[in-house]
GROMACS .gro file of C-alpha atoms in nm:
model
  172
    1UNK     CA    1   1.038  -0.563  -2.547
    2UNK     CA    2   1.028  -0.939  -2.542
    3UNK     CA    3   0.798  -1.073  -2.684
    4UNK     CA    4   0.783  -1.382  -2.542
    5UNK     CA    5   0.785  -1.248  -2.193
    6UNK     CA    6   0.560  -0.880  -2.166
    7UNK     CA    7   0.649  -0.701  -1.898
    8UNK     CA    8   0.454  -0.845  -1.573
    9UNK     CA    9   0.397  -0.673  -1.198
   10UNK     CA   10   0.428  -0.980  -0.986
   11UNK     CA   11   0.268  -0.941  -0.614
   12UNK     CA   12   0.279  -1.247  -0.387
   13UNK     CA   13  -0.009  -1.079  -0.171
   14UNK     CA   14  -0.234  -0.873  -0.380
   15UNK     CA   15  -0.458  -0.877  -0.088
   16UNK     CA   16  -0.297  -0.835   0.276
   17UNK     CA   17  -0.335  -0.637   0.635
   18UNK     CA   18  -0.228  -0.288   0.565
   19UNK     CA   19   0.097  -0.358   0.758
   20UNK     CA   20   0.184  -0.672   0.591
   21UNK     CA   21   0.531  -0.674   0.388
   22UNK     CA   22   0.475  -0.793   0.036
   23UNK     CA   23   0.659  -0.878  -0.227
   24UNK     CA   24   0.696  -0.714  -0.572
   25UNK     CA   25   0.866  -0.831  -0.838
   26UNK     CA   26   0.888  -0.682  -1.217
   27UNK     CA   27   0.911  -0.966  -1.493
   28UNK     CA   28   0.972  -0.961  -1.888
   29UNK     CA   29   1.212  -0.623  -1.908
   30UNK     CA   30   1.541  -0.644  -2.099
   31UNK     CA   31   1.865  -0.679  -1.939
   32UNK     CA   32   2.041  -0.424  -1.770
   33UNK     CA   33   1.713  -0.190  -1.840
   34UNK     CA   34   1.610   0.053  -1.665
   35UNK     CA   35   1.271   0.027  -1.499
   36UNK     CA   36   1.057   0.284  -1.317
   37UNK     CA   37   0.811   0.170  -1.085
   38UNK     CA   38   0.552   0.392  -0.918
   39UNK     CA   39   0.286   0.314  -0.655
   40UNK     CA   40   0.024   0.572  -0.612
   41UNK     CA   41  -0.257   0.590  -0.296
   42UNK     CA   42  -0.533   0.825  -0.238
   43UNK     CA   43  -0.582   0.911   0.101
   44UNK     CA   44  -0.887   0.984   0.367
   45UNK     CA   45  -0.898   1.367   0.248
   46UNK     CA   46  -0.893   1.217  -0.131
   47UNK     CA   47  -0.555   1.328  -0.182
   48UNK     CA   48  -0.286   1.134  -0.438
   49UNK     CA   49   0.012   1.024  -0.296
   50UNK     CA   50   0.286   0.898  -0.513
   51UNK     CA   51   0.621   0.732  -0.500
   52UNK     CA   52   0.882   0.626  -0.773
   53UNK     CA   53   1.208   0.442  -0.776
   54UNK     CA   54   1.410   0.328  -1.072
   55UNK     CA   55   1.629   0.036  -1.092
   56UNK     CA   56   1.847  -0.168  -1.338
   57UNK     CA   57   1.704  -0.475  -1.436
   58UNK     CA   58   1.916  -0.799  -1.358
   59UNK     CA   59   2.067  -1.032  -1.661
   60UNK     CA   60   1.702  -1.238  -1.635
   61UNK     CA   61   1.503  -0.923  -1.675
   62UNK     CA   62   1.385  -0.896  -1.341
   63UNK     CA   63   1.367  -0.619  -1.076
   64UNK     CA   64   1.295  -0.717  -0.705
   65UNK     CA   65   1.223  -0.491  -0.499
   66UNK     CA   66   1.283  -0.640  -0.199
   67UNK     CA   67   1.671  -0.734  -0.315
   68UNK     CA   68   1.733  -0.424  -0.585
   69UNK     CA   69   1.860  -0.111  -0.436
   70UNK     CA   70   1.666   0.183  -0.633
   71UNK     CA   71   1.934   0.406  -0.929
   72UNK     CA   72   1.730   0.706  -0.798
   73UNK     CA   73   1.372   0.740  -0.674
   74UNK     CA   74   1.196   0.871  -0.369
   75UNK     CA   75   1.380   0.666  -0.138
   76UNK     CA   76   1.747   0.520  -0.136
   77UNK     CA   77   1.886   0.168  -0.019
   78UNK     CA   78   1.696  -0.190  -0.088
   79UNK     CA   79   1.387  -0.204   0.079
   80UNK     CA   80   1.079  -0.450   0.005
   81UNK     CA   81   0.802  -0.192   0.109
   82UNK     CA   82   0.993   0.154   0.049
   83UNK     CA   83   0.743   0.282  -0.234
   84UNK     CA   84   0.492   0.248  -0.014
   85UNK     CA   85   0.655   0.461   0.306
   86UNK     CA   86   0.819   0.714   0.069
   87UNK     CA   87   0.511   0.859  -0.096
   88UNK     CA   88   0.435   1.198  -0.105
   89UNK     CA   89   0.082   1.406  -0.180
   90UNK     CA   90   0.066   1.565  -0.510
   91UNK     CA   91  -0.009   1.878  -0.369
   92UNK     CA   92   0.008   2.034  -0.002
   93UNK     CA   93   0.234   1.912   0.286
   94UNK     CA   94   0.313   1.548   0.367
   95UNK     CA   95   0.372   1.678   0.785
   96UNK     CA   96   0.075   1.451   0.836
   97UNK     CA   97   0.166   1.135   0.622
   98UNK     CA   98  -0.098   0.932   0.436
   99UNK     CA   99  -0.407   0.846   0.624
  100UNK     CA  100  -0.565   0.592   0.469
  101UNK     CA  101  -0.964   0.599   0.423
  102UNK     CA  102  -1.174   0.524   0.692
  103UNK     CA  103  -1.188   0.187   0.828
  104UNK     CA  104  -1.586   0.291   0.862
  105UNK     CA  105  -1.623   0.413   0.524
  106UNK     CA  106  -1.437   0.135   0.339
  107UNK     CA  107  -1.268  -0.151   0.497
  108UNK     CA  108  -0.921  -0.155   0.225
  109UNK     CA  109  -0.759   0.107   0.042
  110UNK     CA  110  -0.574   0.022  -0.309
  111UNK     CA  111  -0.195   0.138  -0.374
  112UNK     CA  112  -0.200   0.137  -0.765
  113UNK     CA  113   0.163   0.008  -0.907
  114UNK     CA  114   0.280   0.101  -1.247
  115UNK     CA  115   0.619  -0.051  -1.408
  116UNK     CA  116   0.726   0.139  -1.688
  117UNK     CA  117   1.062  -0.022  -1.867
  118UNK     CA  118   1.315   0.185  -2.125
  119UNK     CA  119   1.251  -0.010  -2.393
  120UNK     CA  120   0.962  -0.280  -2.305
  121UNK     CA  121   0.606  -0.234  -2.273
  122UNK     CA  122   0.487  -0.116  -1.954
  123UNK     CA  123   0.297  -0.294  -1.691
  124UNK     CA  124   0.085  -0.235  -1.366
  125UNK     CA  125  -0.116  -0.389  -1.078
  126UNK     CA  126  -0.285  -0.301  -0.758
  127UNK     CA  127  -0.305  -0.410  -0.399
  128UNK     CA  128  -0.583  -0.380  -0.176
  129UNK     CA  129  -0.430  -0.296   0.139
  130UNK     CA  130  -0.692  -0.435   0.408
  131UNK     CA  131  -0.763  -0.241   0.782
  132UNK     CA  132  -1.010  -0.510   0.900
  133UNK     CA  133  -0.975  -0.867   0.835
  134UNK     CA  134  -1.264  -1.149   0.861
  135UNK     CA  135  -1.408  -1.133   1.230
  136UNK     CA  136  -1.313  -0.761   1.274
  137UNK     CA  137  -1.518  -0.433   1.254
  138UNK     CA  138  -1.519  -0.110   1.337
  139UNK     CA  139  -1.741  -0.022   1.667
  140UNK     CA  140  -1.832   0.312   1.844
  141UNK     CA  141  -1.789   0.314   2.199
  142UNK     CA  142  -1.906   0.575   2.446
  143UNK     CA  143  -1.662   0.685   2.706
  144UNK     CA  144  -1.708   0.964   2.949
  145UNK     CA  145  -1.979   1.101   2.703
  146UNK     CA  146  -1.744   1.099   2.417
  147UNK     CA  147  -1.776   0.870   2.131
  148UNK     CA  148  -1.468   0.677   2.021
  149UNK     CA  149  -1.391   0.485   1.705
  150UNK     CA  150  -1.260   0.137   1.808
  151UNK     CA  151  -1.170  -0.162   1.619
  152UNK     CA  152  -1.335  -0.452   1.806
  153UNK     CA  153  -1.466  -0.813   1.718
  154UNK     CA  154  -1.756  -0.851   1.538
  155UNK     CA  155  -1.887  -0.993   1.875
  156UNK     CA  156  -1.872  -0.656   2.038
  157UNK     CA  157  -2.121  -0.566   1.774
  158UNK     CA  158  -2.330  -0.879   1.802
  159UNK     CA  159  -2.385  -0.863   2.209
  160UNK     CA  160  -2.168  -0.575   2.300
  161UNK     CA  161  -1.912  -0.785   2.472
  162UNK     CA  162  -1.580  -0.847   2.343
  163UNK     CA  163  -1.261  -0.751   2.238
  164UNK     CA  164  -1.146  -0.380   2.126
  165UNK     CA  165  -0.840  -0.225   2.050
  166UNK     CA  166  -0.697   0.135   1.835
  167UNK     CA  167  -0.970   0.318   1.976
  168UNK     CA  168  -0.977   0.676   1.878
  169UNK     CA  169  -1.190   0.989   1.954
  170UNK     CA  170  -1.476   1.087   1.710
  171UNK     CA  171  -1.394   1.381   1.541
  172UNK     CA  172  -0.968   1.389   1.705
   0.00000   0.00000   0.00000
């Protein structure tokens, strides 16, 4: 390890949309060391998924994940956001994919990310992935005597007039 550098998990948008890109960067390993990163979610049915990639860490000591293809992991070529697409439950069948929590129950969901060097001192951070941003909220609409889940502007909760869109059925 270095000790004038510790190993850092650098995120230039700890907080973002849930399909914002974002950009992770691992500081303060050796060169040329090998670095495992993980990112690990729990989903609506309080599953763990979980993803891993290592890399080779460049003469500074870095790993970027958006410009460092992977040694081995659970996905292959360079890509910024491919921990976060690649995980897989720790138990059962991923035929569904991750589905996030409830927009209604909680408005974000965290992806935990853990770097964990060779030879340095290991690292991690999270991101709060975010479904509804400022202005946004989740309304339920009733269509044809069906309720539907709809994400609408605050407005159509105010004075039930407004803007909706993703609407899905109750219970679907």
């Amino acid at each position: 390890m270095r000790p004038d550098h510790p190993t850092r998990i650098e995120v230039d948008r700890p907080n973002a949309t849930a399909d914002t890109p974002v950009r992770i960067r691992v500081t303060g390993a050796e060169p040329g060391e090998r670095v495992v990163v993980r990112a690990e979610a729990v989903d609506r049915a309080g599953v763990t998924w979980r993803s891993t990639a290592s890399f080779a860490a460049d003469g500074g000591g870095t790993v970027d994940l958006g410009a460092d293809t992977p040694v081995d992991g659970s996905y292959r070529g360079m890509d910024a956001m491919g921990l976060f697409w690649s995980m897989e439950p720790e138990s059962g069948s991923a035929s569904t994919g991750f589905v996030p929590p409830d927009p209604t129950a909680s408005r974000d969901f965290v992806v935990r990310l853990d770097a964990v060097p060779a030879r340095s001192g290991p690292a991690g951070a999270q991101i709060r992935r975010t479904w509804l941003v400022p202005g946004v909220s989740v309304a339920t609409l009733r269509l044809d005597r069906e309720a539907w889940s709809a994400r609408c502007t605050d407005q159509v909760a105010r004075v039930g007039a407004g803007y909706c869109w993703s609407a899905a059925r109750k219970g679907a």
